[in-house]
PDB file of C-alpha atoms in Angstrom:
ATOM      1  CA  ASP V 212     107.645 111.257 114.966  1.00  0.00           C
ATOM      2  CA  SER V 213     103.971 110.897 115.877  1.00  0.00           C
ATOM      3  CA  GLY V 214     104.287 112.882 119.096  1.00  0.00           C
ATOM      4  CA  VAL V 215     103.350 109.870 121.219  1.00  0.00           C
ATOM      5  CA  THR V 216     106.402 108.580 123.090  1.00  0.00           C
ATOM      6  CA  GLN V 217     106.696 105.041 124.351  1.00  0.00           C
ATOM      7  CA  THR V 218     109.498 103.565 126.432  1.00  0.00           C
ATOM      8  CA  PRO V 219     111.194 101.178 126.375  1.00  0.00           C
ATOM      9  CA  LYS V 220     111.238 100.248 122.690  1.00  0.00           C
ATOM     10  CA  HIS V 221     112.372  96.711 123.418  1.00  0.00           C
ATOM     11  CA  LEU V 222     112.242  94.661 126.579  1.00  0.00           C
ATOM     12  CA  ILE V 223     113.326  91.087 127.205  1.00  0.00           C
ATOM     13  CA  THR V 224     112.426  89.447 130.482  1.00  0.00           C
ATOM     14  CA  ALA V 225     111.688  86.081 132.038  1.00  0.00           C
ATOM     15  CA  THR V 226     108.457  84.368 132.959  1.00  0.00           C
ATOM     16  CA  GLY V 227     107.091  85.406 136.319  1.00  0.00           C
ATOM     17  CA  GLN V 228     108.639  88.853 136.167  1.00  0.00           C
ATOM     18  CA  ARG V 229     106.970  92.260 136.215  1.00  0.00           C
ATOM     19  CA  VAL V 230     107.521  95.115 133.760  1.00  0.00           C
ATOM     20  CA  THR V 231     106.255  98.649 133.328  1.00  0.00           C
ATOM     21  CA  LEU V 232     105.654 100.278 129.958  1.00  0.00           C
ATOM     22  CA  ARG V 233     105.454 104.032 129.774  1.00  0.00           C
ATOM     23  CA  CYS V 234     103.601 106.343 127.412  1.00  0.00           C
ATOM     24  CA  SER V 235     103.571 110.107 126.981  1.00  0.00           C
ATOM     25  CA  PRO V 236     100.671 111.332 124.830  1.00  0.00           C
ATOM     26  CA  ARG V 237     100.801 114.056 122.201  1.00  0.00           C
ATOM     27  CA  SER V 238     100.812 117.528 123.673  1.00  0.00           C
ATOM     28  CA  GLY V 239      97.218 118.538 124.379  1.00  0.00           C
ATOM     29  CA  ASP V 240      95.714 115.056 124.093  1.00  0.00           C
ATOM     30  CA  LEU V 241      93.845 113.970 127.197  1.00  0.00           C
ATOM     31  CA  SER V 242      93.075 110.384 126.200  1.00  0.00           C
ATOM     32  CA  VAL V 243      95.471 107.464 126.307  1.00  0.00           C
ATOM     33  CA  TYR V 244      94.727 103.999 124.973  1.00  0.00           C
ATOM     34  CA  TRP V 245      96.680 100.785 125.312  1.00  0.00           C
ATOM     35  CA  TYR V 246      96.593  98.041 122.702  1.00  0.00           C
ATOM     36  CA  GLN V 247      98.277  94.662 122.448  1.00  0.00           C
ATOM     37  CA  GLN V 248      99.362  93.194 119.129  1.00  0.00           C
ATOM     38  CA  SER V 249     100.545  89.618 119.123  1.00  0.00           C
ATOM     39  CA  LEU V 250     102.588  88.306 116.207  1.00  0.00           C
ATOM     40  CA  ASP V 251     100.774  88.609 112.883  1.00  0.00           C
ATOM     41  CA  GLN V 252      97.518  89.498 114.556  1.00  0.00           C
ATOM     42  CA  GLY V 253      95.345  92.559 114.818  1.00  0.00           C
ATOM     43  CA  LEU V 254      95.214  94.925 117.718  1.00  0.00           C
ATOM     44  CA  GLN V 255      93.444  94.047 120.931  1.00  0.00           C
ATOM     45  CA  PHE V 256      92.137  96.928 122.989  1.00  0.00           C
ATOM     46  CA  LEU V 257      93.272  96.827 126.587  1.00  0.00           C
ATOM     47  CA  ILE V 258      92.223 100.030 128.341  1.00  0.00           C
ATOM     48  CA  HIS V 259      91.365 103.710 127.838  1.00  0.00           C
ATOM     49  CA  TYR V 260      92.065 106.615 130.166  1.00  0.00           C
ATOM     50  CA  TYR V 261      90.772 110.140 129.835  1.00  0.00           C
ATOM     51  CA  ASN V 262      92.318 112.900 131.915  1.00  0.00           C
ATOM     52  CA  GLY V 263      93.345 110.508 134.651  1.00  0.00           C
ATOM     53  CA  GLU V 264      90.160 108.470 134.809  1.00  0.00           C
ATOM     54  CA  GLU V 265      89.578 104.996 133.446  1.00  0.00           C
ATOM     55  CA  ARG V 266      86.954 105.181 130.704  1.00  0.00           C
ATOM     56  CA  ALA V 267      86.830 101.727 129.168  1.00  0.00           C
ATOM     57  CA  LYS V 268      88.330  98.297 129.622  1.00  0.00           C
ATOM     58  CA  GLY V 269      88.807  95.722 126.937  1.00  0.00           C
ATOM     59  CA  ASN V 270      90.377  92.300 127.093  1.00  0.00           C
ATOM     60  CA  ILE V 271      92.854  93.213 129.784  1.00  0.00           C
ATOM     61  CA  LEU V 272      94.064  90.415 132.020  1.00  0.00           C
ATOM     62  CA  GLU V 273      93.885  90.751 135.785  1.00  0.00           C
ATOM     63  CA  ARG V 274      97.683  90.480 135.834  1.00  0.00           C
ATOM     64  CA  PHE V 275      97.801  93.739 133.897  1.00  0.00           C
ATOM     65  CA  SER V 276      97.032  97.163 135.278  1.00  0.00           C
ATOM     66  CA  ALA V 277      97.371 100.721 134.082  1.00  0.00           C
ATOM     67  CA  GLN V 278      97.064 104.262 135.281  1.00  0.00           C
ATOM     68  CA  GLN V 279      97.231 107.781 133.935  1.00  0.00           C
ATOM     69  CA  PHE V 280      99.023 110.377 136.004  1.00  0.00           C
ATOM     70  CA  PRO V 281      98.212 114.073 136.516  1.00  0.00           C
ATOM     71  CA  ASP V 282     100.772 115.025 133.855  1.00  0.00           C
ATOM     72  CA  LEU V 283      98.783 112.720 131.524  1.00  0.00           C
ATOM     73  CA  HIS V 284     101.503 110.182 130.954  1.00  0.00           C
ATOM     74  CA  SER V 285     100.388 106.598 131.412  1.00  0.00           C
ATOM     75  CA  GLU V 286     101.958 103.371 132.568  1.00  0.00           C
ATOM     76  CA  LEU V 287     100.952  99.811 131.790  1.00  0.00           C
ATOM     77  CA  ASN V 288     102.085  97.291 134.386  1.00  0.00           C
ATOM     78  CA  LEU V 289     102.367  93.652 133.401  1.00  0.00           C
ATOM     79  CA  SER V 290     103.018  91.143 136.168  1.00  0.00           C
ATOM     80  CA  SER V 291     103.509  87.374 136.543  1.00  0.00           C
ATOM     81  CA  LEU V 292     104.531  87.388 132.915  1.00  0.00           C
ATOM     82  CA  GLU V 293     103.862  84.359 130.746  1.00  0.00           C
ATOM     83  CA  LEU V 294     105.288  83.376 127.381  1.00  0.00           C
ATOM     84  CA  GLY V 295     102.013  84.352 125.737  1.00  0.00           C
ATOM     85  CA  ASP V 296     102.393  87.928 126.900  1.00  0.00           C
ATOM     86  CA  SER V 297     105.139  88.426 124.329  1.00  0.00           C
ATOM     87  CA  ALA V 298     103.735  91.067 121.999  1.00  0.00           C
ATOM     88  CA  LEU V 299     103.956  94.593 120.724  1.00  0.00           C
ATOM     89  CA  TYR V 300     102.220  96.985 123.105  1.00  0.00           C
ATOM     90  CA  PHE V 301     100.971 100.199 121.586  1.00  0.00           C
ATOM     91  CA  CYS V 302      99.955 103.373 123.285  1.00  0.00           C
ATOM     92  CA  ALA V 303      97.812 105.889 121.434  1.00  0.00           C
ATOM     93  CA  SER V 304      96.460 109.300 122.275  1.00  0.00           C
ATOM     94  CA  SER V 305      93.548 111.013 120.614  1.00  0.00           C
ATOM     95  CA  PHE V 306      92.195 114.269 119.355  1.00  0.00           C
ATOM     96  CA  ARG V 307      88.978 115.143 117.579  1.00  0.00           C
ATOM     97  CA  ILE V 308      88.726 116.181 113.941  1.00  0.00           C
ATOM     98  CA  SER V 309      85.234 116.931 112.584  1.00  0.00           C
ATOM     99  CA  GLY V 310      83.757 114.880 115.389  1.00  0.00           C
ATOM    100  CA  ALA V 311      85.948 111.865 114.677  1.00  0.00           C
ATOM    101  CA  ASN V 312      88.138 110.735 117.539  1.00  0.00           C
ATOM    102  CA  VAL V 313      91.442 110.178 115.747  1.00  0.00           C
ATOM    103  CA  LEU V 314      94.063 108.018 117.416  1.00  0.00           C
ATOM    104  CA  THR V 315      97.761 108.685 117.012  1.00  0.00           C
ATOM    105  CA  PHE V 316      99.972 105.766 117.887  1.00  0.00           C
ATOM    106  CA  GLY V 317     103.365 105.565 119.467  1.00  0.00           C
ATOM    107  CA  ALA V 318     106.076 103.355 117.999  1.00  0.00           C
ATOM    108  CA  GLY V 319     105.240 100.540 120.392  1.00  0.00           C
ATOM    109  CA  SER V 320     107.101  98.607 123.055  1.00  0.00           C
ATOM    110  CA  ARG V 321     108.133  95.136 122.022  1.00  0.00           C
ATOM    111  CA  LEU V 322     108.034  92.738 124.957  1.00  0.00           C
ATOM    112  CA  THR V 323     109.704  89.364 124.749  1.00  0.00           C
ATOM    113  CA  VAL V 324     109.113  86.921 127.593  1.00  0.00           C
ATOM    114  CA  LEU V 325     111.569  84.013 127.716  1.00  0.00           C
TER     115      LEU V 325
ATOM    116  CA  ALA C 254      78.103  93.780 118.314  1.00  0.00           C
ATOM    117  CA  GLN C 255      80.208  95.719 115.886  1.00  0.00           C
ATOM    118  CA  THR C 256      82.495  93.716 113.600  1.00  0.00           C
ATOM    119  CA  VAL C 257      84.980  94.573 110.868  1.00  0.00           C
ATOM    120  CA  THR C 258      85.936  92.083 108.170  1.00  0.00           C
ATOM    121  CA  GLN C 259      88.845  92.251 105.784  1.00  0.00           C
ATOM    122  CA  SER C 260      88.503  89.344 103.410  1.00  0.00           C
ATOM    123  CA  GLN C 261      91.886  89.613 101.698  1.00  0.00           C
ATOM    124  CA  PRO C 262      94.715  88.307 103.917  1.00  0.00           C
ATOM    125  CA  GLU C 263      97.362  89.224 101.349  1.00  0.00           C
ATOM    126  CA  MET C 264      97.644  91.064  98.050  1.00  0.00           C
ATOM    127  CA  SER C 265     100.510  91.946  95.770  1.00  0.00           C
ATOM    128  CA  VAL C 266     100.721  94.303  92.814  1.00  0.00           C
ATOM    129  CA  GLN C 267     103.372  95.832  90.616  1.00  0.00           C
ATOM    130  CA  GLU C 268     104.702  99.268  91.375  1.00  0.00           C
ATOM    131  CA  ALA C 269     102.611 102.070  89.792  1.00  0.00           C
ATOM    132  CA  GLU C 270      99.483  99.895  89.592  1.00  0.00           C
ATOM    133  CA  THR C 271      96.241 100.656  91.376  1.00  0.00           C
ATOM    134  CA  VAL C 272      95.064  98.347  94.137  1.00  0.00           C
ATOM    135  CA  THR C 273      91.848  98.177  96.138  1.00  0.00           C
ATOM    136  CA  LEU C 274      91.626  96.710  99.623  1.00  0.00           C
ATOM    137  CA  SER C 275      88.222  95.549 100.860  1.00  0.00           C
ATOM    138  CA  CYS C 276      86.582  96.120 104.201  1.00  0.00           C
ATOM    139  CA  THR C 277      83.058  95.430 105.368  1.00  0.00           C
ATOM    140  CA  TYR C 278      81.567  96.154 108.734  1.00  0.00           C
ATOM    141  CA  ASP C 279      78.451  95.396 110.667  1.00  0.00           C
ATOM    142  CA  THR C 280      76.749  97.855 112.976  1.00  0.00           C
ATOM    143  CA  SER C 281      73.361  99.121 113.995  1.00  0.00           C
ATOM    144  CA  GLU C 282      74.790 102.505 114.903  1.00  0.00           C
ATOM    145  CA  SER C 283      73.879 105.493 112.755  1.00  0.00           C
ATOM    146  CA  ASN C 284      76.750 107.787 113.686  1.00  0.00           C
ATOM    147  CA  TYR C 285      80.181 106.284 113.293  1.00  0.00           C
ATOM    148  CA  TYR C 286      83.607 106.717 111.765  1.00  0.00           C
ATOM    149  CA  LEU C 287      85.790 104.501 109.634  1.00  0.00           C
ATOM    150  CA  PHE C 288      89.549 104.478 109.355  1.00  0.00           C
ATOM    151  CA  TRP C 289      92.343 102.870 107.414  1.00  0.00           C
ATOM    152  CA  TYR C 290      95.642 102.465 109.240  1.00  0.00           C
ATOM    153  CA  LYS C 291      98.900 101.331 107.710  1.00  0.00           C
ATOM    154  CA  GLN C 292     101.545  99.307 109.554  1.00  0.00           C
ATOM    155  CA  PRO C 293     104.827  99.113 107.593  1.00  0.00           C
ATOM    156  CA  PRO C 294     107.641  96.722 108.532  1.00  0.00           C
ATOM    157  CA  SER C 295     108.766  99.253 111.148  1.00  0.00           C
ATOM    158  CA  ARG C 296     105.509  98.272 112.970  1.00  0.00           C
ATOM    159  CA  GLN C 297     104.524 101.918 113.473  1.00  0.00           C
ATOM    160  CA  MET C 298     100.751 102.335 113.138  1.00  0.00           C
ATOM    161  CA  ILE C 299      99.991 105.230 110.793  1.00  0.00           C
ATOM    162  CA  LEU C 300      96.613 106.757 109.965  1.00  0.00           C
ATOM    163  CA  VAL C 301      96.008 106.700 106.213  1.00  0.00           C
ATOM    164  CA  ILE C 302      92.496 108.077 105.860  1.00  0.00           C
ATOM    165  CA  ARG C 303      89.253 108.494 107.771  1.00  0.00           C
ATOM    166  CA  GLN C 304      85.579 108.744 106.782  1.00  0.00           C
ATOM    167  CA  GLU C 305      82.652 110.152 108.735  1.00  0.00           C
ATOM    168  CA  ALA C 306      79.513 108.073 108.145  1.00  0.00           C
ATOM    169  CA  TYR C 307      77.315 111.177 107.871  1.00  0.00           C
ATOM    170  CA  LYS C 308      79.351 112.437 104.912  1.00  0.00           C
ATOM    171  CA  GLN C 309      78.313 111.169 101.501  1.00  0.00           C
ATOM    172  CA  GLN C 310      81.489 112.335  99.826  1.00  0.00           C
ATOM    173  CA  ASN C 311      84.286 109.786  99.760  1.00  0.00           C
ATOM    174  CA  ALA C 312      87.450 110.824 101.579  1.00  0.00           C
ATOM    175  CA  THR C 313      90.650 111.351  99.623  1.00  0.00           C
ATOM    176  CA  GLU C 314      94.235 111.864 100.760  1.00  0.00           C
ATOM    177  CA  ASN C 315      96.623 112.246  97.833  1.00  0.00           C
ATOM    178  CA  ARG C 316      96.983 108.766  96.250  1.00  0.00           C
ATOM    179  CA  PHE C 317      94.624 107.190  98.787  1.00  0.00           C
ATOM    180  CA  SER C 318      90.870 107.273  98.421  1.00  0.00           C
ATOM    181  CA  VAL C 319      87.949 105.335  99.794  1.00  0.00           C
ATOM    182  CA  ASN C 320      84.761 103.970  98.318  1.00  0.00           C
ATOM    183  CA  PHE C 321      82.256 104.263 101.145  1.00  0.00           C
ATOM    184  CA  GLN C 322      78.981 102.435 100.522  1.00  0.00           C
ATOM    185  CA  LYS C 323      76.931 103.021 103.641  1.00  0.00           C
ATOM    186  CA  ALA C 324      73.958 100.875 102.685  1.00  0.00           C
ATOM    187  CA  ALA C 325      76.217  97.977 101.815  1.00  0.00           C
ATOM    188  CA  LYS C 326      78.399  98.652 104.888  1.00  0.00           C
ATOM    189  CA  SER C 327      81.470  98.620 102.729  1.00  0.00           C
ATOM    190  CA  PHE C 328      84.587 100.784 103.062  1.00  0.00           C
ATOM    191  CA  SER C 329      87.288  99.939 100.532  1.00  0.00           C
ATOM    192  CA  LEU C 330      90.654 101.662 100.171  1.00  0.00           C
ATOM    193  CA  LYS C 331      92.070 102.462  96.743  1.00  0.00           C
ATOM    194  CA  ILE C 332      95.758 103.167  96.362  1.00  0.00           C
ATOM    195  CA  SER C 333      96.665 104.754  93.051  1.00  0.00           C
ATOM    196  CA  ASP C 334     100.135 104.763  91.493  1.00  0.00           C
ATOM    197  CA  SER C 335     101.356 102.351  94.159  1.00  0.00           C
ATOM    198  CA  GLN C 336     104.877 102.806  95.468  1.00  0.00           C
ATOM    199  CA  LEU C 337     107.332 100.454  97.129  1.00  0.00           C
ATOM    200  CA  GLY C 338     106.857 102.374 100.358  1.00  0.00           C
ATOM    201  CA  ASP C 339     103.187 101.368 100.378  1.00  0.00           C
ATOM    202  CA  THR C 340     104.229  97.837 101.305  1.00  0.00           C
ATOM    203  CA  ALA C 341     102.619  97.282 104.697  1.00  0.00           C
ATOM    204  CA  MET C 342      99.785  95.720 106.629  1.00  0.00           C
ATOM    205  CA  TYR C 343      96.601  97.708 106.193  1.00  0.00           C
ATOM    206  CA  PHE C 344      93.959  97.664 108.894  1.00  0.00           C
ATOM    207  CA  CYS C 345      90.389  98.843 108.572  1.00  0.00           C
ATOM    208  CA  ALA C 346      88.867 100.134 111.818  1.00  0.00           C
ATOM    209  CA  PHE C 347      85.465 101.301 113.038  1.00  0.00           C
ATOM    210  CA  MET C 348      84.479 103.634 115.857  1.00  0.00           C
ATOM    211  CA  TRP C 349      80.986 104.661 116.882  1.00  0.00           C
ATOM    212  CA  ASP C 350      80.240 108.029 118.270  1.00  0.00           C
ATOM    213  CA  SER C 351      79.315 107.137 121.825  1.00  0.00           C
ATOM    214  CA  ASN C 352      82.367 104.964 122.294  1.00  0.00           C
ATOM    215  CA  TYR C 353      86.006 105.775 121.754  1.00  0.00           C
ATOM    216  CA  GLN C 354      87.079 102.207 121.124  1.00  0.00           C
ATOM    217  CA  LEU C 355      88.323 101.163 117.727  1.00  0.00           C
ATOM    218  CA  ILE C 356      87.131  97.853 116.347  1.00  0.00           C
ATOM    219  CA  TRP C 357      89.789  96.445 114.051  1.00  0.00           C
ATOM    220  CA  GLY C 358      89.786  94.144 111.073  1.00  0.00           C
ATOM    221  CA  ALA C 359      92.350  91.361 110.842  1.00  0.00           C
ATOM    222  CA  GLY C 360      94.424  93.269 108.303  1.00  0.00           C
ATOM    223  CA  THR C 361      95.533  92.861 104.686  1.00  0.00           C
ATOM    224  CA  LYS C 362      99.192  92.408 103.887  1.00  0.00           C
ATOM    225  CA  LEU C 363      99.982  94.461 100.789  1.00  0.00           C
ATOM    226  CA  ILE C 364     103.189  93.858  98.876  1.00  0.00           C
ATOM    227  CA  ILE C 365     104.277  96.254  96.144  1.00  0.00           C
ATOM    228  CA  LYS C 366     106.668  94.586  93.732  1.00  0.00           C
ATOM    229  CA  PRO C 367     109.301  96.543  91.766  1.00  0.00           C
TER     230      PRO C 367
END
């Protein structure tokens, strides 16, 4: 158990629908990151929150949005879903060791859009 | 722009052998960090080892060690006495100090054969 909790683990939905993925970071970590991993590909950075504030945006579609709440958990909202949105969505939280910002990943939420 | 290149899409070795995975990166930053993450069939993303660019000494974690060549911008991972449980995708990643984003390589699929 990495300490980063993601729900749901699996989600199957239809095109045009909206889903919400949830992430609870490790205790004490203030940063949350969202990544998308399509089949057999590397990770694509979506967005980074630090203590409730958006810090950086990557290749996140306008149909996607995220937020981090006062209790530091985060939600990633995906709307108007398309077949190509099927992927593994990772949440990670971070802590610093010797200056390095080390990310700890959750187990991922696998989204299948039919 | 920062880039990370893993030139070996797939490798396979016999159990107990030593294997080296290659990673090169391109950056003009002087202060940065390098990571190897492992993604087994469970799809969980697990930190294997990290290296601070300002440290000349190569990082080691049990059977895992790196060969960090800063001038050559090379960061290879050596796995000694390989085990079946080492079978996984291995991703090399780069982070520079002023930015918390990880730049990922495309990954190397490592298969350990019994």
